[in-house]
mmCIF file of C-alpha atoms in Angstrom:
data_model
loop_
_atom_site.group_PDB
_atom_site.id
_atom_site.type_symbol
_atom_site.label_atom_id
_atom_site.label_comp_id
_atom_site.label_asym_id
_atom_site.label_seq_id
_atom_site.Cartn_x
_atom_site.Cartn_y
_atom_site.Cartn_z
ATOM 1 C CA UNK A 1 1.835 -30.470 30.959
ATOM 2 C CA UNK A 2 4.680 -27.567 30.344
ATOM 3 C CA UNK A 3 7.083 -30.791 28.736
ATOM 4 C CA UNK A 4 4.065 -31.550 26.159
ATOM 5 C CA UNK A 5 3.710 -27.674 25.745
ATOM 6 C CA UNK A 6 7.213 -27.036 25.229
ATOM 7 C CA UNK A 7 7.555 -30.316 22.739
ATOM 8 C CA UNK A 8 8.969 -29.713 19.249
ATOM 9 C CA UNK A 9 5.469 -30.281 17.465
ATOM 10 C CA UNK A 10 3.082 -28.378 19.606
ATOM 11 C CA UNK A 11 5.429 -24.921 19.426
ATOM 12 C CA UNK A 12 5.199 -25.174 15.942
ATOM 13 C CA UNK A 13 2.177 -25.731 16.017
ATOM 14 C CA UNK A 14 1.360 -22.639 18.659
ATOM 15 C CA UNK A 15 3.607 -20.021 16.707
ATOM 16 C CA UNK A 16 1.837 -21.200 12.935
ATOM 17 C CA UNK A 17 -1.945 -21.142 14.999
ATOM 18 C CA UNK A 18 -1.070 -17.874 16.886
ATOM 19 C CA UNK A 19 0.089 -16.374 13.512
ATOM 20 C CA UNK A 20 -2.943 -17.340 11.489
ATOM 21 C CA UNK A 21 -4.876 -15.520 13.893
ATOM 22 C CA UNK A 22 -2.599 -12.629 13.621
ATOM 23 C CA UNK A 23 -3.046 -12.328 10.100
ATOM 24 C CA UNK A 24 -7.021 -12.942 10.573
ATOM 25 C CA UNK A 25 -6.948 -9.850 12.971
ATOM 26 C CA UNK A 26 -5.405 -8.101 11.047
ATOM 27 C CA UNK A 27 -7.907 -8.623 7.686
ATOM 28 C CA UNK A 28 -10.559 -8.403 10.069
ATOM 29 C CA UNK A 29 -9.059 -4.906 10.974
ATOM 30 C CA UNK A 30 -8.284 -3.803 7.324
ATOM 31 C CA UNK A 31 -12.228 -4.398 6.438
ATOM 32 C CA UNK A 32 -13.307 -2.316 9.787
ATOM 33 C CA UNK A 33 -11.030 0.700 9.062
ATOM 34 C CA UNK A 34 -12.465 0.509 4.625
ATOM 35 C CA UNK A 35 -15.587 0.412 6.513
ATOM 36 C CA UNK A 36 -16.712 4.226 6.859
ATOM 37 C CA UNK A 37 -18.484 3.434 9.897
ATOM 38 C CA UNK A 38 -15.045 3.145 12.231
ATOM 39 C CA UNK A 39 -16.799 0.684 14.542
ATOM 40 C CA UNK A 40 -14.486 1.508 17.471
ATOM 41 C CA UNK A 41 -14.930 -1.615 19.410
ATOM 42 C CA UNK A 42 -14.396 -3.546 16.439
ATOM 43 C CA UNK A 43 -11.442 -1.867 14.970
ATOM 44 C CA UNK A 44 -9.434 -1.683 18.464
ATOM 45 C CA UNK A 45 -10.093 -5.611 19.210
ATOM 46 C CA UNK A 46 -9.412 -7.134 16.272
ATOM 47 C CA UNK A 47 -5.833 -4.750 16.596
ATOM 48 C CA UNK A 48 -5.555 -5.946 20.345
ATOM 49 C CA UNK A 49 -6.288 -9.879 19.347
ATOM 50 C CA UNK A 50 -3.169 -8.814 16.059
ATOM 51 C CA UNK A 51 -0.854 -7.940 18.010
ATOM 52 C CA UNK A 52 -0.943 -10.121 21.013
ATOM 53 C CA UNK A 53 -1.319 -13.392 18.476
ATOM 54 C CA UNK A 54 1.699 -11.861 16.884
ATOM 55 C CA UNK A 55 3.459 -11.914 20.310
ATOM 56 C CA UNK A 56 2.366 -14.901 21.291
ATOM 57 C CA UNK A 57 3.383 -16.329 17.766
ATOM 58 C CA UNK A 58 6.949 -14.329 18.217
ATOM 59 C CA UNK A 59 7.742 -15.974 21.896
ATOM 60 C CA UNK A 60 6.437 -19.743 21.059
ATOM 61 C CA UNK A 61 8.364 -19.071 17.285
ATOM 62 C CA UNK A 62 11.621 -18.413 18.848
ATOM 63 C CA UNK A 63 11.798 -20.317 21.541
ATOM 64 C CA UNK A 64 11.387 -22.987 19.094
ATOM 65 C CA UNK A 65 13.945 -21.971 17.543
ATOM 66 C CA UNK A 66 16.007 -21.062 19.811
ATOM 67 C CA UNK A 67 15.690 -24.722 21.822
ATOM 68 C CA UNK A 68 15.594 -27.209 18.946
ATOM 69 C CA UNK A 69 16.172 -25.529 15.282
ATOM 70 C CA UNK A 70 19.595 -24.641 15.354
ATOM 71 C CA UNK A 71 20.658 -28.080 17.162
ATOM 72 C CA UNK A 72 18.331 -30.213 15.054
ATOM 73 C CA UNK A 73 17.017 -28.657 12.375
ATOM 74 C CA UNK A 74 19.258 -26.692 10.788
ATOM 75 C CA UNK A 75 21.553 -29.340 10.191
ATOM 76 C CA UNK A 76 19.694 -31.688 8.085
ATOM 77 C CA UNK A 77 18.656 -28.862 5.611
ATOM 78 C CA UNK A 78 22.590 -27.664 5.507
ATOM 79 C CA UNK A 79 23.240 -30.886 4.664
ATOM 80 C CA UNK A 80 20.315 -31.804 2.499
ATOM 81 C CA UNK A 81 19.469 -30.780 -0.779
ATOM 82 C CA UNK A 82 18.015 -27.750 -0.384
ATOM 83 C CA UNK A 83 20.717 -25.556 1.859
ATOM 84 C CA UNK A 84 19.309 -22.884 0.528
ATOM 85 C CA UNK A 85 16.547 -22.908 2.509
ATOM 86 C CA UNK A 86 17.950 -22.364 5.770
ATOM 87 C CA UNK A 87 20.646 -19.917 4.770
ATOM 88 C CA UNK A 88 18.227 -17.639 2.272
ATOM 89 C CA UNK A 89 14.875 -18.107 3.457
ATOM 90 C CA UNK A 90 15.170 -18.594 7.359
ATOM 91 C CA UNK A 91 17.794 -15.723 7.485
ATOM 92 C CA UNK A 92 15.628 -13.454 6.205
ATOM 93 C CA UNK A 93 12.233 -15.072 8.014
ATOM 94 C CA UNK A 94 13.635 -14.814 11.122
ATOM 95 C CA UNK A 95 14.946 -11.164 10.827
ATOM 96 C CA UNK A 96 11.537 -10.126 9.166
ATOM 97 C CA UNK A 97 9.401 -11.394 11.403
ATOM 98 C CA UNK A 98 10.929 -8.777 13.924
ATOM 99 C CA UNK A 99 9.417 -6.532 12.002
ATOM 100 C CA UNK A 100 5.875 -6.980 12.904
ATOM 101 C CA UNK A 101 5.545 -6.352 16.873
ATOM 102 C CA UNK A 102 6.566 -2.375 15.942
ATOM 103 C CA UNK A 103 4.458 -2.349 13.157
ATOM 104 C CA UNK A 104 1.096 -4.011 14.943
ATOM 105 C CA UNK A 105 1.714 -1.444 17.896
ATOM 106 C CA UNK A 106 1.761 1.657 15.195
ATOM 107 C CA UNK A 107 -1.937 -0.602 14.163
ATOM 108 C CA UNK A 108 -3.302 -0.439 17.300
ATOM 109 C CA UNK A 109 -2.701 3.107 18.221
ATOM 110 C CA UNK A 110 -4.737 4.271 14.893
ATOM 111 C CA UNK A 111 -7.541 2.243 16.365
ATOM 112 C CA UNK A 112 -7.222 4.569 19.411
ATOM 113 C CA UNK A 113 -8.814 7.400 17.490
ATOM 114 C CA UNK A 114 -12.086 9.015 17.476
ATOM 115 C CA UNK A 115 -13.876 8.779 13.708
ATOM 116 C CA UNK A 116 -13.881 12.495 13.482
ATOM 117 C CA UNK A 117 -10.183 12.558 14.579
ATOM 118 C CA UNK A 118 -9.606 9.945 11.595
ATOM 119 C CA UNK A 119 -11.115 11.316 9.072
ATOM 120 C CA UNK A 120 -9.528 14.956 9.863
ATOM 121 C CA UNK A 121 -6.142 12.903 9.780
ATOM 122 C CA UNK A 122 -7.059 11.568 6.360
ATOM 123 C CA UNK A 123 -5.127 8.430 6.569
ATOM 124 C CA UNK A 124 -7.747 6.123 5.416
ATOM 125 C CA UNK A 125 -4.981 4.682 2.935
ATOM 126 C CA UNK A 126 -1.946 4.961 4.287
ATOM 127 C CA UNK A 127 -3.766 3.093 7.305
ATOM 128 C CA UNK A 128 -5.069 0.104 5.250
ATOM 129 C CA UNK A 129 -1.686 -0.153 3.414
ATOM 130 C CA UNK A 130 -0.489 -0.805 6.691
ATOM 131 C CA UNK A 131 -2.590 -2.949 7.767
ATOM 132 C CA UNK A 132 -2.322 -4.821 4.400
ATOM 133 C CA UNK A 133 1.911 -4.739 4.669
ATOM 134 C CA UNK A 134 0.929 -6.508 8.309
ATOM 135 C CA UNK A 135 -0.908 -8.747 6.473
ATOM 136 C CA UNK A 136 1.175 -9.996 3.949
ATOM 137 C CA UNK A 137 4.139 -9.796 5.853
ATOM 138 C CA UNK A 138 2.544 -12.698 7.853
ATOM 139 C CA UNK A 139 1.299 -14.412 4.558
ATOM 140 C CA UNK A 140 5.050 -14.563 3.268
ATOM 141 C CA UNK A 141 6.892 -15.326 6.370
ATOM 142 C CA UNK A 142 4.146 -18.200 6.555
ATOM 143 C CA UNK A 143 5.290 -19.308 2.815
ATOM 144 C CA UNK A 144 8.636 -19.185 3.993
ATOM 145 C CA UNK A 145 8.196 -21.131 7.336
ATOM 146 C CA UNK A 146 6.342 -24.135 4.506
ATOM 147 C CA UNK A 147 9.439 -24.069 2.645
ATOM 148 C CA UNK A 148 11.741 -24.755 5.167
ATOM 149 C CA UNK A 149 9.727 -27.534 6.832
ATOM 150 C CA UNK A 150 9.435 -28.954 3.597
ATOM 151 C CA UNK A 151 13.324 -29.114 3.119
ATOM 152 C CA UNK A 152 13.818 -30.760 6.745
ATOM 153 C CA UNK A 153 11.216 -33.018 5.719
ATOM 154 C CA UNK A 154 12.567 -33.490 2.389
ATOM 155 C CA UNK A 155 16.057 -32.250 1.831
ATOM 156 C CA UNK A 156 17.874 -35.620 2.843
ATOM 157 C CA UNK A 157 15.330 -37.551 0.382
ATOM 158 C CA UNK B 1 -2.911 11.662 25.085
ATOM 159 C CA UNK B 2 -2.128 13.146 21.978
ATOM 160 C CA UNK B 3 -3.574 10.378 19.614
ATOM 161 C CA UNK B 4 -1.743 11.487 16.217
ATOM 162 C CA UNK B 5 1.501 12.412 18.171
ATOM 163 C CA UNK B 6 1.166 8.337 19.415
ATOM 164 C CA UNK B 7 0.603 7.157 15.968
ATOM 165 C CA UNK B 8 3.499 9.581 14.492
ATOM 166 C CA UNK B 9 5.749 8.739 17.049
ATOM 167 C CA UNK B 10 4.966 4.853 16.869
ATOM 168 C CA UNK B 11 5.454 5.053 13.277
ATOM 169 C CA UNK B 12 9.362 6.415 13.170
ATOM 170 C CA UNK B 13 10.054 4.425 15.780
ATOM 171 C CA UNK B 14 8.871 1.492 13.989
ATOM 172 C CA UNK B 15 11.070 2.718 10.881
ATOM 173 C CA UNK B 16 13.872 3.044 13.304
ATOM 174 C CA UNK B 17 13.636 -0.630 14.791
ATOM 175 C CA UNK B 18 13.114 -1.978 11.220
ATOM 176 C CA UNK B 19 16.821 -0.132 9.988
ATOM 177 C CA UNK B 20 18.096 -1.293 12.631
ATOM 178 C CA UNK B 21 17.549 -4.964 12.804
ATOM 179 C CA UNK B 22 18.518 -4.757 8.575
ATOM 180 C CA UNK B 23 21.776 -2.798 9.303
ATOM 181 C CA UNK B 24 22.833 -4.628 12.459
ATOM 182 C CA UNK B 25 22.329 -7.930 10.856
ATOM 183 C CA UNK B 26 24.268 -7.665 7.949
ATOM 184 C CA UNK B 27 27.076 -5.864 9.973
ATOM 185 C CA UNK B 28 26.915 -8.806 12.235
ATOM 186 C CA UNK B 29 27.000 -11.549 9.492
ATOM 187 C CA UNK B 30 30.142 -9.514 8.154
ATOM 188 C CA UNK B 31 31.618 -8.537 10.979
ATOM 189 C CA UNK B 32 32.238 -11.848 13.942
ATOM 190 C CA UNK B 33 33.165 -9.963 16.731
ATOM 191 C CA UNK B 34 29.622 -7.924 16.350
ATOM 192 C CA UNK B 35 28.023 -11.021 16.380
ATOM 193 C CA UNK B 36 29.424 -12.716 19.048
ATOM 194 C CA UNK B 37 28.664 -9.328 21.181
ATOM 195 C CA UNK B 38 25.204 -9.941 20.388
ATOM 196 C CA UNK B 39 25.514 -14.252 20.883
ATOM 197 C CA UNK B 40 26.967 -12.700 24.358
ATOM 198 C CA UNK B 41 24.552 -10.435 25.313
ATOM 199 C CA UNK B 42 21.552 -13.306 25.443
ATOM 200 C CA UNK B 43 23.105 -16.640 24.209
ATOM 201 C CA UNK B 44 21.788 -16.254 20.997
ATOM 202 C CA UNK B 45 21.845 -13.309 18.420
ATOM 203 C CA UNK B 46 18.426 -13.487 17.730
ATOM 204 C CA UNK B 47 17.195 -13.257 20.929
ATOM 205 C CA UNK B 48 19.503 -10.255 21.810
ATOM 206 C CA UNK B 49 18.342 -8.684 18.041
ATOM 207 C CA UNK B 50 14.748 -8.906 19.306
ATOM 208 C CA UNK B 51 15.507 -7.856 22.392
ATOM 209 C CA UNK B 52 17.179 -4.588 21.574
ATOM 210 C CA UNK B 53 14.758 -3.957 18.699
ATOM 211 C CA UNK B 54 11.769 -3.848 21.048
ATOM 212 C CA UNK B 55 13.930 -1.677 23.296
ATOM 213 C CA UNK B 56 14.699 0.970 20.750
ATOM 214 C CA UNK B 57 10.988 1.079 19.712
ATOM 215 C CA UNK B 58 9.905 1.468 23.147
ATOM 216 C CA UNK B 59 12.598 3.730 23.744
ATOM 217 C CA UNK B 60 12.214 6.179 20.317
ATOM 218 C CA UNK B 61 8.093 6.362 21.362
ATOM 219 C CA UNK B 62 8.769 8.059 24.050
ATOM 220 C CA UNK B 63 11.474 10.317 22.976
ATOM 221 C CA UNK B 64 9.088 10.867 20.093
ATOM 222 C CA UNK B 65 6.191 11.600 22.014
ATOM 223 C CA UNK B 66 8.267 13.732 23.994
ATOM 224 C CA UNK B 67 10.113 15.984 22.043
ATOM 225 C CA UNK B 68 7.469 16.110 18.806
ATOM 226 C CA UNK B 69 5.683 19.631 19.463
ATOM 227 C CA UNK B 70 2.998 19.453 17.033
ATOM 228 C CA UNK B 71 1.930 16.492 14.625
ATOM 229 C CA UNK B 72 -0.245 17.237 11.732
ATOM 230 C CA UNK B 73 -2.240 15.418 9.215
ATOM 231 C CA UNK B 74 1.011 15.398 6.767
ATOM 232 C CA UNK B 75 3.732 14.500 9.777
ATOM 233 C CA UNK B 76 1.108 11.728 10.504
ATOM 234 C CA UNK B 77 0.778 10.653 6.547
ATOM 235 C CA UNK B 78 4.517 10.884 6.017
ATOM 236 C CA UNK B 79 5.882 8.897 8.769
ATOM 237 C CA UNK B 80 3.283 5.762 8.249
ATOM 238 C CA UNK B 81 4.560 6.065 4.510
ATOM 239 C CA UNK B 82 8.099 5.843 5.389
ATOM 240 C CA UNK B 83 7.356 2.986 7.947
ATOM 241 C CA UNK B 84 5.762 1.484 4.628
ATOM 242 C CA UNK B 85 8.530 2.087 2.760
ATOM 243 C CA UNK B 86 11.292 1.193 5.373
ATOM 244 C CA UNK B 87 9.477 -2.211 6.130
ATOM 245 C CA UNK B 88 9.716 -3.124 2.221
ATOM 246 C CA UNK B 89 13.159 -2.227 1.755
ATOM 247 C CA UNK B 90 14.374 -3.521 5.360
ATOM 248 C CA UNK B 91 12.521 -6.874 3.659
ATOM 249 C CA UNK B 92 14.104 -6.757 0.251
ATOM 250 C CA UNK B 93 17.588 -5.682 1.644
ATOM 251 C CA UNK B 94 17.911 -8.941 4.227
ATOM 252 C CA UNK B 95 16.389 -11.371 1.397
ATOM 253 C CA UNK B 96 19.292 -9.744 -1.025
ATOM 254 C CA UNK B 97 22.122 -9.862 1.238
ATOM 255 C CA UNK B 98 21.269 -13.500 2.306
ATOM 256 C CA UNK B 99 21.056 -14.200 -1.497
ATOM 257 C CA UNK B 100 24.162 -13.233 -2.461
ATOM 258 C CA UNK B 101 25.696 -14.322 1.178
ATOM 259 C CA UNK B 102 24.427 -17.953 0.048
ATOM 260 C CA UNK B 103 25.286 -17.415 -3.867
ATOM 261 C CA UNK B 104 29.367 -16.404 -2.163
ATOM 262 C CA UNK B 105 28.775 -12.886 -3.931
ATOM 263 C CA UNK B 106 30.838 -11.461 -0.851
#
């Protein structure tokens, strides 16, 4: 069970499932805190199902990566057609993305607060700028994850 | 617990983590011996990267919490901005060094 969990295919497929959920927390959160309402069930679990998709998308991401990209991956697009796509866009994906975790935690401890304590904060939005930085963050490093795929898949072609 | 000191103290810490993984990247792709400290520390720079990242957040919350004697509704504003602001520049700064690192600028 563990071999088939730790296989090449079903980590990527864990950290790009885990992530999508991440970012779906997350637009689930930016609607709750635009909603004047502050639902405070709502708003702190969809931040508490963010940030531990994002974690969960961080740990089966890099061990990934750690285990099998630079061995196996890596090479082919260095040597393919798009090198590019390794040295540009993973560099910077896998830096960025260690961006989130702090950035989901300062999320999830606006959700701790009372709608009165909000609204005397007025951070309405600053708070859904945030959230929507979170957001696209995720979008982008998603893009970028595509892209190189797409030049192991393609690059020696 | 002090809600807004949380959130203000989450949010530099968060700024400080992000300058941090930017600066000590682009050191370490400059500079070998920094990143073979770092391949060293973990067996692989990313891992030790993430791992001291998360341990400076953690670390600068508390300090933060600590030491912060009163946070306000413009401490709280500012320092989300500037985690804002940080995280888009962090972004832009490791795309354009990798850019130009690939393009043999430097």
């Amino acid at each position: 069970m563990l071999e088939i969990l730790l296989s090449k295919p079903v980590l990527i497929g864990l950290h790009l499932a885990f992530a999508i959920i991440g970012i779906d927390a997350f637009l689930w959160l930016l609607g709750e805190i635009k909603n004047d309402s502050w639902r405070k069930a709502r708003l702190y679990w969809s931040a508490i199902v963010g940030v531990t998709a994002f974690i969960l998308s961080w740990l089966s991401g890099g061990y990934y990566y750690v285990k099998y990209y630079g061995g196996l991956v890596k090479p082919i697009i260095q040597k393919g057609l798009a090198p590019w796509a390794h040295n540009i866009i993973m560099e910077t994906k896998e830096h960025i993305f260690l961006f989130i975790i702090p950035l989901a935690l300062t999320a999830l401890f606006i959700t701790f607060l009372d709608k009165e304590e909000f609204e005397k904060l007025n951070i309405k939005w600053v708070s859904m700028i945030l959230v929507v930085l979170i957001v696209g963050l995720g979008l982008v490093i998603g893009a970028m994850g595509f892209t190189i795929s797409a030049a192991a898949r393609w690059g020696v072609q | 617990m002090n809600k807004p000191k949380l959130i203000y103290s989450s949010a530099v810490a968060s700024s400080l983590a992000i300058v941090f993984v930017a600066a000590i990247t682009i050191v370490a792709e400059l500079q070998v011996p920094l990143k073979d400290w770092l391949k060293s520390l973990s067996g692989h720079h990313w891992v030790s990267k993430g791992i001291l990242s998360f341990l400076l957040y953690v670390v600068a919350v508390f300090v933060m919490y600590a030491v912060t004697k009163n946070v306000d509704r413009k401490k709280t504003k500012g320092a989300l901005w500037v985690t804002i602001i940080t995280t888009i520049l962090g972004s832009l700064a490791l795309l354009t060094f990798f850019t130009g690192h690939h393009l043999g600028w430097y």
